């Protein structure tokens, strides 16, 4: 039985120690899952090429035992990573929190991340399990953007009523829905991994 690998990818102006990322890493590691939350470079002025290079050095080529969780800018970064670096790779699953795949008003400085359209059909074909989570009162990435992303990726959409942008300063230091979905995914995966 192969143990899954989980990668937690932060967003704009964030770091691995922010928000609910340390909590999720701890939960996953307690379940026996090898977990990493890479520090992506210059998160206050991110460049797509640098972020993809950083993921390349940490994640490498994903496989059926690779699981990806992205938050905000981390979501489109992961989609670009799969599309541009490993378009043929089959990946276990992906959970996108407050994700978007198009220009978001107020975030024009991130236009490079959405310049190349995502090959949605390739993601649907190659990423076996997918989910998108949004907060219905998110003022940074409005829930409509995440809903459209879920539709594009044929992924179940989970709308939470009142969690803002899922930031630590908004009181979101745990996100049980992500952990619950990951446990479901792992138990249903071809590898049949049952978390401890």
Short mmCIF file of C-alpha atoms in Angstrom, two decimals:
data_model
loop_
_atom_site.label_atom_id
_atom_site.label_comp_id
_atom_site.label_asym_id
_atom_site.label_seq_id
_atom_site.Cartn_x
_atom_site.Cartn_y
_atom_site.Cartn_z
CA UNK A 1 0.00 0.00 0.00
CA UNK A 2 1.44 3.37 -1.02
CA UNK A 3 1.15 6.27 1.41
CA UNK A 4 -0.28 9.40 -0.22
CA UNK A 5 1.65 12.65 -0.52
CA UNK A 6 -0.20 15.89 0.24
CA UNK A 7 0.94 19.34 -0.84
CA UNK A 8 -0.69 22.48 0.57
CA UNK A 9 -0.15 25.52 -1.66
CA UNK A 10 -0.63 28.99 -0.21
CA UNK A 11 -1.79 32.08 -2.04
CA UNK A 12 -0.99 35.76 -2.55
CA UNK A 13 0.79 37.43 0.38
CA UNK A 14 0.65 34.20 2.38
CA UNK A 15 3.03 31.59 3.76
CA UNK A 16 2.85 27.96 4.93
CA UNK A 17 2.46 29.04 8.55
CA UNK A 18 -0.61 31.18 7.84
CA UNK A 19 -4.35 30.57 8.10
CA UNK A 20 -5.42 26.89 8.38
CA UNK A 21 -2.40 25.39 6.63
CA UNK A 22 -0.47 24.28 9.76
CA UNK A 23 -3.62 22.70 11.17
CA UNK A 24 -4.27 20.73 7.97
CA UNK A 25 -0.65 19.64 7.79
CA UNK A 26 -0.83 18.37 11.35
CA UNK A 27 -4.10 16.52 10.73
CA UNK A 28 -2.72 14.86 7.59
CA UNK A 29 0.56 13.90 9.23
CA UNK A 30 -1.31 12.38 12.17
CA UNK A 31 -3.13 10.25 9.59
CA UNK A 32 0.23 9.03 8.31
CA UNK A 33 0.24 11.14 5.14
CA UNK A 34 3.52 12.66 3.96
CA UNK A 35 2.68 16.38 3.87
CA UNK A 36 4.51 19.47 2.65
CA UNK A 37 3.48 23.11 2.48
CA UNK A 38 6.09 24.76 0.27
CA UNK A 39 7.08 28.39 0.71
CA UNK A 40 6.57 29.95 -2.70
CA UNK A 41 8.88 32.86 -3.53
CA UNK A 42 8.02 36.54 -3.18
CA UNK A 43 4.40 35.98 -2.24
CA UNK A 44 3.81 39.75 -2.04
CA UNK A 45 4.83 40.15 -5.70
CA UNK A 46 4.43 36.66 -7.14
CA UNK A 47 5.59 35.60 -10.58
CA UNK A 48 4.03 32.54 -12.14
CA UNK A 49 7.26 31.17 -13.57
CA UNK A 50 8.99 31.35 -10.17
CA UNK A 51 6.06 29.68 -8.42
CA UNK A 52 5.97 26.86 -10.97
CA UNK A 53 9.72 26.34 -10.62
CA UNK A 54 9.35 26.18 -6.85
CA UNK A 55 6.56 23.60 -7.10
CA UNK A 56 8.66 21.62 -9.55
CA UNK A 57 11.46 21.36 -7.00
CA UNK A 58 9.13 20.24 -4.20
CA UNK A 59 6.36 18.24 -5.88
CA UNK A 60 8.08 16.92 -8.98
CA UNK A 61 5.90 14.74 -11.19
CA UNK A 62 2.53 14.04 -9.55
CA UNK A 63 1.00 10.58 -9.60
CA UNK A 64 -2.09 8.75 -8.36
CA UNK A 65 -0.86 9.07 -4.78
CA UNK A 66 -0.34 12.84 -5.03
CA UNK A 67 -2.97 15.10 -3.47
CA UNK A 68 -3.08 18.85 -3.87
CA UNK A 69 -4.80 21.53 -1.79
CA UNK A 70 -4.65 25.13 -2.97
CA UNK A 71 -5.90 28.37 -1.46
CA UNK A 72 -6.77 31.43 -3.56
CA UNK A 73 -3.83 32.13 -5.91
CA UNK A 74 -2.49 28.68 -5.00
CA UNK A 75 -5.43 27.14 -6.89
CA UNK A 76 -4.70 28.60 -10.32
CA UNK A 77 -1.01 27.99 -9.65
CA UNK A 78 -1.72 24.27 -9.23
CA UNK A 79 -3.86 24.19 -12.36
CA UNK A 80 -1.09 25.89 -14.32
CA UNK A 81 1.43 23.47 -12.83
CA UNK A 82 -0.49 20.43 -13.98
CA UNK A 83 -1.31 21.89 -17.40
CA UNK A 84 2.09 23.32 -18.22
CA UNK A 85 4.58 21.06 -16.46
CA UNK A 86 2.90 17.63 -16.36
CA UNK A 87 0.01 17.60 -18.82
CA UNK A 88 -0.01 13.79 -19.08
CA UNK A 89 0.32 13.01 -15.37
CA UNK A 90 -2.58 11.36 -13.56
CA UNK A 91 -3.05 12.88 -10.10
CA UNK A 92 -4.97 11.46 -7.14
CA UNK A 93 -7.01 14.53 -6.36
CA UNK A 94 -7.26 18.24 -5.74
CA UNK A 95 -9.20 20.54 -3.42
CA UNK A 96 -9.36 24.22 -4.39
CA UNK A 97 -10.34 26.75 -1.70
CA UNK A 98 -11.42 30.25 -2.83
CA UNK A 99 -10.09 29.43 -6.28
CA UNK A 100 -10.47 31.29 -9.55
CA UNK A 101 -9.39 30.82 -13.16
CA UNK A 102 -10.12 34.28 -14.55
CA UNK A 103 -9.18 37.87 -13.76
CA UNK A 104 -10.60 38.99 -10.42
CA UNK A 105 -11.41 42.71 -9.91
CA UNK A 106 -8.91 44.22 -7.50
CA UNK A 107 -6.30 41.55 -8.22
CA UNK A 108 -5.06 42.88 -11.56
CA UNK A 109 -1.44 42.39 -10.44
CA UNK A 110 -2.03 38.63 -10.71
CA UNK A 111 -3.08 38.73 -14.38
CA UNK A 112 -0.13 36.58 -15.48
CA UNK A 113 -1.54 33.63 -13.53
CA UNK A 114 -4.78 33.61 -15.55
CA UNK A 115 -3.38 34.67 -18.93
CA UNK A 116 -3.18 31.13 -20.31
CA UNK A 117 -6.56 29.37 -20.21
CA UNK A 118 -6.74 26.20 -18.16
CA UNK A 119 -7.23 23.02 -20.19
CA UNK A 120 -10.26 21.96 -18.18
CA UNK A 121 -10.79 18.74 -20.12
CA UNK A 122 -7.27 17.62 -19.32
CA UNK A 123 -7.74 18.38 -15.62
CA UNK A 124 -11.06 16.50 -15.56
CA UNK A 125 -9.45 13.54 -17.31
CA UNK A 126 -6.24 13.42 -15.25
CA UNK A 127 -7.21 14.56 -11.75
CA UNK A 128 -9.31 11.73 -10.41
CA UNK A 129 -11.06 13.48 -7.51
CA UNK A 130 -11.80 17.17 -7.37
CA UNK A 131 -13.65 19.62 -5.13
CA UNK A 132 -14.02 23.39 -4.90
CA UNK A 133 -14.80 25.22 -1.65
CA UNK A 134 -15.90 28.84 -1.33
CA UNK A 135 -17.28 31.14 1.30
CA UNK A 136 -20.44 32.92 0.25
CA UNK A 137 -19.27 36.18 1.86
CA UNK A 138 -15.75 36.20 0.39
CA UNK A 139 -15.02 39.79 -0.65
CA UNK A 140 -11.55 39.06 -2.09
CA UNK A 141 -12.50 36.23 -4.47
CA UNK A 142 -16.29 36.35 -4.70
CA UNK A 143 -17.94 32.93 -4.53
CA UNK A 144 -19.20 33.27 -8.13
CA UNK A 145 -15.60 32.91 -9.36
CA UNK A 146 -15.14 29.66 -7.43
CA UNK A 147 -18.53 28.40 -8.58
CA UNK A 148 -17.55 28.95 -12.21
CA UNK A 149 -14.27 27.18 -11.55
CA UNK A 150 -16.11 24.18 -10.11
CA UNK A 151 -18.34 24.05 -13.18
CA UNK A 152 -15.35 24.25 -15.53
CA UNK A 153 -13.65 21.38 -13.70
CA UNK A 154 -16.82 19.28 -13.21
CA UNK A 155 -16.03 19.39 -9.48
CA UNK A 156 -18.49 19.37 -6.57
CA UNK A 157 -18.95 22.85 -5.13
CA UNK A 158 -19.14 23.41 -1.38
CA UNK A 159 -20.42 26.83 -0.34
CA UNK A 160 -19.82 27.83 3.28
CA UNK A 161 -22.00 30.70 4.52
CA UNK A 162 -19.68 32.92 6.53
CA UNK A 163 -15.92 32.29 6.36
CA UNK A 164 -14.68 35.27 4.35
CA UNK A 165 -11.53 34.41 2.41
CA UNK A 166 -10.61 31.63 4.87
CA UNK A 167 -7.91 33.79 6.47
CA UNK A 168 -6.40 33.46 9.90
CA UNK A 169 -7.22 37.10 10.66
CA UNK A 170 -10.86 36.23 10.00
CA UNK A 171 -10.62 33.51 12.63
CA UNK A 172 -10.23 30.61 10.18
CA UNK A 173 -7.38 28.55 11.61
CA UNK A 174 -9.02 25.18 10.94
CA UNK A 175 -10.96 23.98 7.91
CA UNK A 176 -12.52 20.61 8.77
CA UNK A 177 -14.30 20.29 5.41
CA UNK A 178 -10.95 19.98 3.63
CA UNK A 179 -9.77 17.27 6.01
CA UNK A 180 -13.07 15.42 5.68
CA UNK A 181 -12.97 15.50 1.89
CA UNK A 182 -9.36 14.33 1.84
CA UNK A 183 -10.23 11.38 4.08
CA UNK A 184 -13.09 10.47 1.76
CA UNK A 185 -10.82 10.76 -1.28
CA UNK A 186 -8.09 8.62 0.28
CA UNK A 187 -10.50 5.90 1.28
CA UNK A 188 -12.01 5.82 -2.23
CA UNK A 189 -8.71 6.04 -4.13
CA UNK A 190 -7.28 3.21 -6.17
CA UNK A 191 -4.53 2.87 -3.59
CA UNK A 192 -7.15 2.18 -0.96
CA UNK A 193 -5.29 4.13 1.71
CA UNK A 194 -7.21 4.36 4.97
CA UNK A 195 -5.90 7.17 7.18
CA UNK A 196 -4.83 6.20 10.67
#
